[in-house]
PDB file of C-alpha atoms in Angstrom:
ATOM      1  CA  MET A 978      12.040  55.522 121.651  1.00  0.00           C
ATOM      2  CA  LEU A 979       8.451  57.229 121.203  1.00  0.00           C
ATOM      3  CA  ALA A 980       7.795  59.587 123.652  1.00  0.00           C
ATOM      4  CA  VAL A 981       5.205  62.414 124.435  1.00  0.00           C
ATOM      5  CA  ALA A 982       6.876  64.921 126.198  1.00  0.00           C
ATOM      6  CA  CYS A 983       4.822  66.231 128.992  1.00  0.00           C
ATOM      7  CA  ASP A 984       5.108  67.901 133.027  1.00  0.00           C
ATOM      8  CA  ASP A 985       5.252  67.041 135.885  1.00  0.00           C
ATOM      9  CA  ALA A 986       0.908  67.764 136.314  1.00  0.00           C
ATOM     10  CA  ALA A 987       0.401  65.178 132.684  1.00  0.00           C
ATOM     11  CA  SER A 988       0.509  61.296 132.504  1.00  0.00           C
ATOM     12  CA  PRO A 989       4.237  60.459 132.468  1.00  0.00           C
ATOM     13  CA  PRO A 990       4.873  58.943 129.022  1.00  0.00           C
ATOM     14  CA  ALA A 991       4.307  55.111 128.501  1.00  0.00           C
ATOM     15  CA  ALA A 992       7.341  53.717 126.312  1.00  0.00           C
ATOM     16  CA  THR A 993       5.404  52.268 123.517  1.00  0.00           C
ATOM     17  CA  ALA A 994       8.725  51.204 121.618  1.00  0.00           C
ATOM     18  CA  PRO A 995      12.255  49.640 122.233  1.00  0.00           C
ATOM     19  CA  PRO A 996      14.956  51.637 122.679  1.00  0.00           C
ATOM     20  CA  PRO A 997      17.431  52.449 119.502  1.00  0.00           C
ATOM     21  CA  SER A 998      20.039  51.489 119.256  1.00  0.00           C
ATOM     22  CA  ASP A 999      22.483  53.113 120.470  1.00  0.00           C
ATOM     23  CA  ALA A1000      24.742  53.294 118.142  1.00  0.00           C
ATOM     24  CA  ALA A1001      22.900  55.473 116.353  1.00  0.00           C
ATOM     25  CA  ALA A1002      24.142  58.222 118.899  1.00  0.00           C
ATOM     26  CA  LEU A1003      27.953  56.870 118.994  1.00  0.00           C
ATOM     27  CA  ALA A1004      30.634  59.996 118.037  1.00  0.00           C
ATOM     28  CA  PRO A1005      32.892  60.022 115.980  1.00  0.00           C
ATOM     29  CA  GLU A1006      36.449  58.066 117.870  1.00  0.00           C
ATOM     30  CA  GLY A1007      37.499  59.973 120.680  1.00  0.00           C
ATOM     31  CA  GLY A1008      34.587  62.378 119.939  1.00  0.00           C
ATOM     32  CA  PRO A1009      32.699  64.065 121.824  1.00  0.00           C
ATOM     33  CA  LEU A1010      28.789  63.344 121.430  1.00  0.00           C
ATOM     34  CA  GLY A1011      27.680  65.747 118.530  1.00  0.00           C
ATOM     35  CA  SER A1012      30.930  67.231 117.774  1.00  0.00           C
ATOM     36  CA  SER A1013      33.567  66.611 115.349  1.00  0.00           C
ATOM     37  CA  PRO A1014      36.455  63.452 116.345  1.00  0.00           C
ATOM     38  CA  THR A1015      38.864  63.500 118.833  1.00  0.00           C
ATOM     39  CA  PRO A1016      41.699  61.149 118.165  1.00  0.00           C
ATOM     40  CA  SER A1017      41.310  57.995 121.188  1.00  0.00           C
ATOM     41  CA  ASP A1018      45.310  57.462 121.038  1.00  0.00           C
ATOM     42  CA  GLY A1019      46.708  60.068 122.700  1.00  0.00           C
ATOM     43  CA  GLY A1020      48.366  61.556 119.975  1.00  0.00           C
ATOM     44  CA  ALA A1021      45.928  64.876 119.932  1.00  0.00           C
ATOM     45  CA  ASP A1022      46.186  67.936 122.187  1.00  0.00           C
ATOM     46  CA  VAL A1023      44.322  67.383 125.180  1.00  0.00           C
ATOM     47  CA  ALA A1024      42.831  71.193 124.790  1.00  0.00           C
ATOM     48  CA  LEU A1025      40.959  68.925 122.040  1.00  0.00           C
ATOM     49  CA  GLY A1026      39.046  66.492 124.328  1.00  0.00           C
ATOM     50  CA  VAL A1027      39.800  63.210 126.274  1.00  0.00           C
ATOM     51  CA  GLN A1028      42.395  60.483 125.049  1.00  0.00           C
ATOM     52  CA  PHE A1029      41.424  57.161 126.307  1.00  0.00           C
ATOM     53  CA  LEU A1030      44.752  55.708 126.727  1.00  0.00           C
ATOM     54  CA  ASN A1031      46.100  52.275 127.219  1.00  0.00           C
ATOM     55  CA  LEU A1032      42.599  50.276 126.856  1.00  0.00           C
ATOM     56  CA  ARG A1033      42.440  46.961 127.377  1.00  0.00           C
ATOM     57  CA  VAL A1034      40.231  43.982 128.426  1.00  0.00           C
ATOM     58  CA  GLU A1035      41.782  42.016 131.432  1.00  0.00           C
ATOM     59  CA  GLU A1036      40.621  38.212 133.423  1.00  0.00           C
ATOM     60  CA  VAL A1037      38.243  37.634 130.089  1.00  0.00           C
ATOM     61  CA  GLY A1038      36.213  34.646 131.257  1.00  0.00           C
ATOM     62  CA  SER A1039      33.298  32.627 130.204  1.00  0.00           C
ATOM     63  CA  ARG A1040      30.747  35.687 131.467  1.00  0.00           C
ATOM     64  CA  ARG A1041      32.502  37.833 132.951  1.00  0.00           C
ATOM     65  CA  ALA A1042      35.440  40.670 131.933  1.00  0.00           C
ATOM     66  CA  VAL A1043      37.404  43.643 133.202  1.00  0.00           C
ATOM     67  CA  VAL A1044      37.636  46.223 130.678  1.00  0.00           C
ATOM     68  CA  ARG A1045      40.563  49.066 132.451  1.00  0.00           C
ATOM     69  CA  PHE A1046      41.833  52.289 130.262  1.00  0.00           C
ATOM     70  CA  ASP A1047      43.481  55.408 131.527  1.00  0.00           C
ATOM     71  CA  THR A1048      42.348  58.983 130.651  1.00  0.00           C
ATOM     72  CA  SER A1049      44.250  62.575 130.517  1.00  0.00           C
ATOM     73  CA  VAL A1050      42.042  64.189 131.673  1.00  0.00           C
ATOM     74  CA  PRO A1051      39.869  63.171 134.907  1.00  0.00           C
ATOM     75  CA  THR A1052      36.395  61.909 133.783  1.00  0.00           C
ATOM     76  CA  THR A1053      33.733  59.084 134.332  1.00  0.00           C
ATOM     77  CA  CYS A1054      33.945  55.872 133.746  1.00  0.00           C
ATOM     78  CA  GLU A1055      31.394  53.628 131.833  1.00  0.00           C
ATOM     79  CA  VAL A1056      31.719  51.092 129.062  1.00  0.00           C
ATOM     80  CA  LEU A1057      28.942  50.327 126.836  1.00  0.00           C
ATOM     81  CA  TRP A1058      28.839  47.141 125.018  1.00  0.00           C
ATOM     82  CA  GLY A1059      26.723  44.787 123.012  1.00  0.00           C
ATOM     83  CA  LEU A1060      27.084  41.360 120.640  1.00  0.00           C
ATOM     84  CA  THR A1061      27.667  43.678 117.767  1.00  0.00           C
ATOM     85  CA  ALA A1062      28.841  47.075 116.750  1.00  0.00           C
ATOM     86  CA  ALA A1063      25.782  48.019 115.654  1.00  0.00           C
ATOM     87  CA  SER A1064      23.936  47.712 119.281  1.00  0.00           C
ATOM     88  CA  LEU A1065      26.184  48.657 121.964  1.00  0.00           C
ATOM     89  CA  ASP A1066      22.620  48.791 124.360  1.00  0.00           C
ATOM     90  CA  ARG A1067      23.788  47.585 127.468  1.00  0.00           C
ATOM     91  CA  ALA A1068      25.896  49.512 129.787  1.00  0.00           C
ATOM     92  CA  ALA A1069      28.380  49.015 133.255  1.00  0.00           C
ATOM     93  CA  SER A1070      30.141  51.547 135.403  1.00  0.00           C
ATOM     94  CA  ASP A1071      33.037  51.460 138.299  1.00  0.00           C
ATOM     95  CA  PRO A1072      31.268  50.010 141.101  1.00  0.00           C
ATOM     96  CA  ASP A1073      33.759  51.447 143.283  1.00  0.00           C
ATOM     97  CA  MET A1074      33.551  54.984 141.502  1.00  0.00           C
ATOM     98  CA  ASP A1075      32.372  57.973 144.136  1.00  0.00           C
ATOM     99  CA  PRO A1076      29.209  59.172 143.489  1.00  0.00           C
ATOM    100  CA  ALA A1077      30.693  62.828 145.168  1.00  0.00           C
ATOM    101  CA  ASN A1078      34.057  62.942 143.198  1.00  0.00           C
ATOM    102  CA  PRO A1079      33.243  60.497 140.132  1.00  0.00           C
ATOM    103  CA  TYR A1080      35.737  61.882 138.181  1.00  0.00           C
ATOM    104  CA  ALA A1081      39.642  60.289 137.688  1.00  0.00           C
ATOM    105  CA  LEU A1082      42.029  59.032 135.012  1.00  0.00           C
ATOM    106  CA  ALA A1083      42.391  55.611 136.382  1.00  0.00           C
ATOM    107  CA  HIS A1084      39.364  53.411 135.250  1.00  0.00           C
ATOM    108  CA  GLU A1085      38.301  49.728 136.086  1.00  0.00           C
ATOM    109  CA  VAL A1086      35.087  48.301 134.845  1.00  0.00           C
ATOM    110  CA  PRO A1087      33.904  45.131 135.041  1.00  0.00           C
ATOM    111  CA  LEU A1088      31.193  43.495 132.540  1.00  0.00           C
ATOM    112  CA  GLU A1089      29.202  41.326 134.123  1.00  0.00           C
ATOM    113  CA  ASP A1090      26.594  38.534 132.453  1.00  0.00           C
ATOM    114  CA  LEU A1091      28.548  38.113 129.558  1.00  0.00           C
ATOM    115  CA  PRO A1092      27.207  35.006 127.236  1.00  0.00           C
ATOM    116  CA  PRO A1093      29.968  32.381 126.566  1.00  0.00           C
ATOM    117  CA  ALA A1094      32.002  31.790 123.627  1.00  0.00           C
ATOM    118  CA  THR A1095      30.700  35.136 122.355  1.00  0.00           C
ATOM    119  CA  PRO A1096      32.165  38.471 120.836  1.00  0.00           C
ATOM    120  CA  ILE A1097      31.747  41.300 122.389  1.00  0.00           C
ATOM    121  CA  ALA A1098      32.014  44.451 121.191  1.00  0.00           C
ATOM    122  CA  PHE A1099      32.406  47.924 123.354  1.00  0.00           C
ATOM    123  CA  ARG A1100      33.519  51.396 123.787  1.00  0.00           C
ATOM    124  CA  ALA A1101      34.271  53.414 126.406  1.00  0.00           C
ATOM    125  CA  LYS A1102      32.725  55.937 127.761  1.00  0.00           C
ATOM    126  CA  ALA A1103      33.956  59.035 130.068  1.00  0.00           C
ATOM    127  CA  THR A1104      32.611  62.747 130.339  1.00  0.00           C
ATOM    128  CA  THR A1105      34.034  65.416 132.237  1.00  0.00           C
ATOM    129  CA  PRO A1106      32.718  67.746 135.046  1.00  0.00           C
ATOM    130  CA  GLY A1107      31.893  69.960 132.067  1.00  0.00           C
ATOM    131  CA  GLY A1108      29.357  67.852 130.840  1.00  0.00           C
ATOM    132  CA  GLU A1109      31.097  66.983 127.699  1.00  0.00           C
ATOM    133  CA  THR A1110      30.951  63.349 126.695  1.00  0.00           C
ATOM    134  CA  PHE A1111      33.614  61.196 124.834  1.00  0.00           C
ATOM    135  CA  LEU A1112      33.693  58.152 122.994  1.00  0.00           C
ATOM    136  CA  SER A1113      36.825  55.708 122.601  1.00  0.00           C
ATOM    137  CA  GLU A1114      37.228  54.000 119.082  1.00  0.00           C
ATOM    138  CA  LEU A1115      35.463  50.158 118.926  1.00  0.00           C
ATOM    139  CA  ARG A1116      36.560  47.620 120.837  1.00  0.00           C
ATOM    140  CA  THR A1117      36.109  43.829 120.579  1.00  0.00           C
ATOM    141  CA  PHE A1118      37.019  40.234 122.483  1.00  0.00           C
ATOM    142  CA  THR A1119      35.345  36.806 122.535  1.00  0.00           C
ATOM    143  CA  THR A1120      34.488  35.388 125.844  1.00  0.00           C
ATOM    144  CA  ALA A1121      35.623  32.003 126.924  1.00  0.00           C
ATOM    145  CA  ALA A1122      33.412  29.089 126.675  1.00  0.00           C
ATOM    146  CA  ALA A1123      31.847  27.899 129.427  1.00  0.00           C
ATOM    147  CA  ALA A1124      32.932  25.289 131.902  1.00  0.00           C
ATOM    148  CA  PRO A1125      30.883  22.014 132.054  1.00  0.00           C
ATOM    149  CA  GLY A1126      27.737  22.772 134.476  1.00  0.00           C
ATOM    150  CA  GLU A1127      28.659  26.742 134.750  1.00  0.00           C
ATOM    151  CA  PRO A1128      25.960  28.523 136.042  1.00  0.00           C
ATOM    152  CA  ALA A1129      24.390  31.520 134.389  1.00  0.00           C
ATOM    153  CA  TRP A1130      22.817  34.291 136.395  1.00  0.00           C
ATOM    154  CA  VAL A1131      19.518  34.560 136.481  1.00  0.00           C
ATOM    155  CA  ASN A1132      16.875  37.541 137.517  1.00  0.00           C
ATOM    156  CA  VAL A1133      14.508  36.093 140.520  1.00  0.00           C
ATOM    157  CA  GLY A1134      13.502  39.397 140.945  1.00  0.00           C
ATOM    158  CA  ASP A1135      10.800  39.609 138.377  1.00  0.00           C
ATOM    159  CA  LEU A1136       6.961  38.798 138.393  1.00  0.00           C
ATOM    160  CA  ALA A1137       7.167  35.548 136.645  1.00  0.00           C
ATOM    161  CA  SER A1138       9.411  34.540 139.571  1.00  0.00           C
ATOM    162  CA  GLY A1139       6.850  35.234 142.100  1.00  0.00           C
ATOM    163  CA  ALA A1140       8.226  38.891 143.320  1.00  0.00           C
ATOM    164  CA  SER A1141       6.429  41.515 144.328  1.00  0.00           C
ATOM    165  CA  ILE A1142       6.220  44.670 145.353  1.00  0.00           C
ATOM    166  CA  ALA A1143       6.294  44.856 149.218  1.00  0.00           C
ATOM    167  CA  ALA A1144       6.408  49.130 149.316  1.00  0.00           C
ATOM    168  CA  VAL A1145       6.777  51.932 147.146  1.00  0.00           C
ATOM    169  CA  SER A1146       7.002  56.174 147.665  1.00  0.00           C
ATOM    170  CA  SER A1147       4.434  56.607 145.863  1.00  0.00           C
ATOM    171  CA  ASN A1148       3.301  55.710 142.053  1.00  0.00           C
ATOM    172  CA  PHE A1149       1.718  58.141 139.583  1.00  0.00           C
ATOM    173  CA  GLY A1150      -1.655  59.124 139.330  1.00  0.00           C
ATOM    174  CA  ASN A1151      -1.764  57.442 142.817  1.00  0.00           C
ATOM    175  CA  THR A1152      -2.109  54.371 141.961  1.00  0.00           C
ATOM    176  CA  GLY A1153      -1.719  50.529 143.376  1.00  0.00           C
ATOM    177  CA  PRO A1154       1.445  49.009 141.795  1.00  0.00           C
ATOM    178  CA  GLU A1155      -0.739  47.477 139.095  1.00  0.00           C
ATOM    179  CA  GLY A1156      -1.844  50.988 137.650  1.00  0.00           C
ATOM    180  CA  SER A1157       0.215  52.106 134.569  1.00  0.00           C
ATOM    181  CA  PHE A1158       2.654  53.677 135.896  1.00  0.00           C
ATOM    182  CA  GLY A1159       2.464  51.276 139.027  1.00  0.00           C
ATOM    183  CA  ALA A1160       5.297  49.730 140.638  1.00  0.00           C
ATOM    184  CA  ASN A1161       4.924  46.292 139.327  1.00  0.00           C
ATOM    185  CA  ASN A1162       6.420  47.708 136.103  1.00  0.00           C
ATOM    186  CA  ALA A1163       9.582  47.821 137.289  1.00  0.00           C
ATOM    187  CA  ILE A1164      10.100  44.414 137.656  1.00  0.00           C
ATOM    188  CA  ASP A1165       7.455  42.874 135.117  1.00  0.00           C
ATOM    189  CA  GLY A1166      10.728  41.985 132.346  1.00  0.00           C
ATOM    190  CA  MET A1167       9.458  44.320 129.744  1.00  0.00           C
ATOM    191  CA  MET A1168      11.513  47.986 129.016  1.00  0.00           C
ATOM    192  CA  ALA A1169       8.511  48.820 127.187  1.00  0.00           C
ATOM    193  CA  THR A1170       6.712  49.602 130.235  1.00  0.00           C
ATOM    194  CA  GLU A1171       7.837  51.339 133.584  1.00  0.00           C
ATOM    195  CA  TRP A1172       7.085  52.988 137.230  1.00  0.00           C
ATOM    196  CA  SER A1173       6.941  56.382 137.827  1.00  0.00           C
ATOM    197  CA  SER A1174       6.500  57.982 141.266  1.00  0.00           C
ATOM    198  CA  GLN A1175       4.510  60.517 141.873  1.00  0.00           C
ATOM    199  CA  GLY A1176       7.184  63.667 141.649  1.00  0.00           C
ATOM    200  CA  GLU A1177       9.085  62.036 144.501  1.00  0.00           C
ATOM    201  CA  GLY A1178      12.456  62.791 143.150  1.00  0.00           C
ATOM    202  CA  ASN A1179      15.322  61.884 145.216  1.00  0.00           C
ATOM    203  CA  ALA A1180      12.756  60.762 147.411  1.00  0.00           C
ATOM    204  CA  ALA A1181      11.963  58.138 145.223  1.00  0.00           C
ATOM    205  CA  SER A1182      12.342  53.758 146.092  1.00  0.00           C
ATOM    206  CA  LEU A1183      10.744  50.755 145.609  1.00  0.00           C
ATOM    207  CA  THR A1184      10.717  47.083 147.765  1.00  0.00           C
ATOM    208  CA  VAL A1185      10.682  43.584 146.325  1.00  0.00           C
ATOM    209  CA  ASP A1186       9.626  40.676 148.364  1.00  0.00           C
ATOM    210  CA  LEU A1187      11.634  37.656 146.852  1.00  0.00           C
ATOM    211  CA  GLY A1188       8.890  35.642 148.252  1.00  0.00           C
ATOM    212  CA  ALA A1189      11.725  33.430 149.774  1.00  0.00           C
ATOM    213  CA  ASN A1190      15.325  34.239 151.139  1.00  0.00           C
ATOM    214  CA  LYS A1191      17.659  34.191 147.905  1.00  0.00           C
ATOM    215  CA  THR A1192      21.042  34.413 147.467  1.00  0.00           C
ATOM    216  CA  LEU A1193      21.466  37.490 145.251  1.00  0.00           C
ATOM    217  CA  VAL A1194      24.969  37.370 143.129  1.00  0.00           C
ATOM    218  CA  GLY A1195      24.082  41.022 141.465  1.00  0.00           C
ATOM    219  CA  PHE A1196      21.250  43.147 140.185  1.00  0.00           C
ATOM    220  CA  GLY A1197      20.130  45.626 136.610  1.00  0.00           C
ATOM    221  CA  PHE A1198      19.402  48.562 136.375  1.00  0.00           C
ATOM    222  CA  ARG A1199      17.637  51.284 133.983  1.00  0.00           C
ATOM    223  CA  SER A1200      16.020  53.873 134.686  1.00  0.00           C
ATOM    224  CA  ARG A1201      13.037  56.363 132.854  1.00  0.00           C
ATOM    225  CA  LYS A1202      13.540  59.492 131.723  1.00  0.00           C
ATOM    226  CA  MET A1203      11.694  62.555 130.621  1.00  0.00           C
ATOM    227  CA  SER A1204      11.895  64.496 127.697  1.00  0.00           C
ATOM    228  CA  ASP A1205      12.652  67.540 129.439  1.00  0.00           C
ATOM    229  CA  GLY A1206      15.498  65.775 131.401  1.00  0.00           C
ATOM    230  CA  THR A1207      13.790  65.292 134.885  1.00  0.00           C
ATOM    231  CA  SER A1208      12.795  61.945 136.080  1.00  0.00           C
ATOM    232  CA  ILE A1209      16.559  60.477 135.907  1.00  0.00           C
ATOM    233  CA  ILE A1210      18.013  58.103 139.169  1.00  0.00           C
ATOM    234  CA  LYS A1211      21.343  59.221 138.536  1.00  0.00           C
ATOM    235  CA  ALA A1212      22.370  57.078 141.596  1.00  0.00           C
ATOM    236  CA  LEU A1213      21.137  54.400 144.125  1.00  0.00           C
ATOM    237  CA  LYS A1214      21.794  52.470 147.191  1.00  0.00           C
ATOM    238  CA  LEU A1215      20.009  48.917 147.768  1.00  0.00           C
ATOM    239  CA  THR A1216      19.491  47.497 151.542  1.00  0.00           C
ATOM    240  CA  PHE A1217      18.611  44.186 152.482  1.00  0.00           C
ATOM    241  CA  ASP A1218      15.996  42.957 154.882  1.00  0.00           C
ATOM    242  CA  GLY A1219      16.396  46.377 156.367  1.00  0.00           C
ATOM    243  CA  ALA A1220      20.162  45.606 157.250  1.00  0.00           C
ATOM    244  CA  ALA A1221      23.007  45.770 154.802  1.00  0.00           C
ATOM    245  CA  GLN A1222      23.480  47.884 152.501  1.00  0.00           C
ATOM    246  CA  ALA A1223      25.477  48.367 148.793  1.00  0.00           C
ATOM    247  CA  GLY A1224      26.041  51.448 146.879  1.00  0.00           C
ATOM    248  CA  PRO A1225      26.195  53.541 145.644  1.00  0.00           C
ATOM    249  CA  TYR A1226      25.555  52.478 142.739  1.00  0.00           C
ATOM    250  CA  LEU A1227      26.197  55.278 139.332  1.00  0.00           C
ATOM    251  CA  THR A1228      23.201  55.060 136.493  1.00  0.00           C
ATOM    252  CA  PRO A1229      23.462  58.169 134.943  1.00  0.00           C
ATOM    253  CA  ASP A1230      22.774  57.154 131.610  1.00  0.00           C
ATOM    254  CA  PRO A1231      18.498  56.153 131.258  1.00  0.00           C
ATOM    255  CA  ASP A1232      18.969  54.572 127.913  1.00  0.00           C
ATOM    256  CA  ASN A1233      20.972  51.907 129.411  1.00  0.00           C
ATOM    257  CA  PHE A1234      20.774  49.324 131.080  1.00  0.00           C
ATOM    258  CA  TYR A1235      23.690  48.714 133.560  1.00  0.00           C
ATOM    259  CA  LYS A1236      24.646  45.390 135.590  1.00  0.00           C
ATOM    260  CA  PHE A1237      26.314  45.496 138.727  1.00  0.00           C
ATOM    261  CA  ALA A1238      27.926  42.198 141.061  1.00  0.00           C
ATOM    262  CA  PHE A1239      27.990  42.535 144.665  1.00  0.00           C
ATOM    263  CA  LYS A1240      31.928  42.112 145.976  1.00  0.00           C
ATOM    264  CA  ALA A1241      30.125  39.067 148.219  1.00  0.00           C
ATOM    265  CA  PRO A1242      27.233  36.730 147.956  1.00  0.00           C
ATOM    266  CA  GLN A1243      24.330  38.692 149.536  1.00  0.00           C
ATOM    267  CA  GLY A1244      21.133  36.347 150.948  1.00  0.00           C
ATOM    268  CA  ALA A1245      18.086  38.186 151.304  1.00  0.00           C
ATOM    269  CA  ARG A1246      14.245  38.537 151.020  1.00  0.00           C
ATOM    270  CA  LEU A1247      13.435  41.611 150.668  1.00  0.00           C
ATOM    271  CA  VAL A1248      15.351  44.152 148.930  1.00  0.00           C
ATOM    272  CA  LYS A1249      14.915  47.887 149.061  1.00  0.00           C
ATOM    273  CA  LEU A1250      15.906  50.167 146.166  1.00  0.00           C
ATOM    274  CA  GLU A1251      16.159  53.867 147.256  1.00  0.00           C
ATOM    275  CA  ALA A1252      16.983  57.081 144.481  1.00  0.00           C
ATOM    276  CA  VAL A1253      20.380  59.003 145.917  1.00  0.00           C
ATOM    277  CA  ASP A1254      20.624  61.492 142.991  1.00  0.00           C
ATOM    278  CA  THR A1255      18.403  62.407 140.403  1.00  0.00           C
ATOM    279  CA  THR A1256      17.040  65.146 138.018  1.00  0.00           C
ATOM    280  CA  GLY A1257      14.042  65.095 140.034  1.00  0.00           C
ATOM    281  CA  GLY A1258      10.132  65.259 139.014  1.00  0.00           C
ATOM    282  CA  ASN A1259       8.263  61.351 139.018  1.00  0.00           C
ATOM    283  CA  THR A1260      11.335  59.586 139.459  1.00  0.00           C
ATOM    284  CA  GLY A1261      11.155  55.842 138.260  1.00  0.00           C
ATOM    285  CA  ILE A1262      12.289  52.513 136.814  1.00  0.00           C
ATOM    286  CA  LYS A1263      12.316  50.453 133.637  1.00  0.00           C
ATOM    287  CA  GLU A1264      13.640  47.723 134.944  1.00  0.00           C
ATOM    288  CA  PHE A1265      15.381  46.198 138.007  1.00  0.00           C
ATOM    289  CA  GLN A1266      16.642  42.910 138.354  1.00  0.00           C
ATOM    290  CA  LEU A1267      17.954  40.901 141.053  1.00  0.00           C
ATOM    291  CA  PHE A1268      20.394  38.081 140.333  1.00  0.00           C
ATOM    292  CA  ALA A1269      21.298  34.954 141.498  1.00  0.00           C
ATOM    293  CA  THR A1270      22.792  31.508 140.067  1.00  0.00           C
ATOM    294  CA  PRO A1271      20.378  28.120 139.807  1.00  0.00           C
TER     295      PRO A1271
END
């Protein structure tokens, strides 16, 4: 992605091109990013890196599947996936991962809103407490055919659907939500635009008004980022109509668009997103989507 470096005192860069394929940055199978490969079949010495054990796909349906695996040492839990091996441009993580201690040996990642009857390529992704990131071997599976009349997820939280920004912690440059880095950019359906707060860090938040009460089944999120590593929302929580809460959800990689399913459908008109853990600075959002079924 083309970006212009700046500090908190300067205007944050607007994305001017779609992000490059994550496949361009993939490490060799089982190896840490930017390092020599480490086998992922459990046959190598643990000191060489992380081994991915018993990597499998279960509960495969037409729009959902669950990736499960173990790691030889405690790590975080993510899956990068896409429609081709060269474009693993989507991500999911374990919604039950503890933000205070996300490292475990057993991992479970639901993949949501998949296209029916379609091959899916994926790699498991694991980060150690020391910050080394490892990727598993590439795997594929095919989703089942959709049943007659089976509903798909639909984004009801974008401007085109009648949603609007009801409140926001701040907009960069102290503009309104319609400004160059205003909060409208978080719900416009485009990854090439982004909302930036005015240096809010962990205090960043926005509230989406859906225009009417909707029954929500999940959401999607991608953070903005700066070239110096700031402005990333690494974990967030949601509040529905000022009462029910969900999360925290971990969203550590700003190059990926995360999708999460709620444990049960949630009725709401107002949905507030709040940062829980960030890298500070002009935190913000490239895209925030709220899903319902037709």
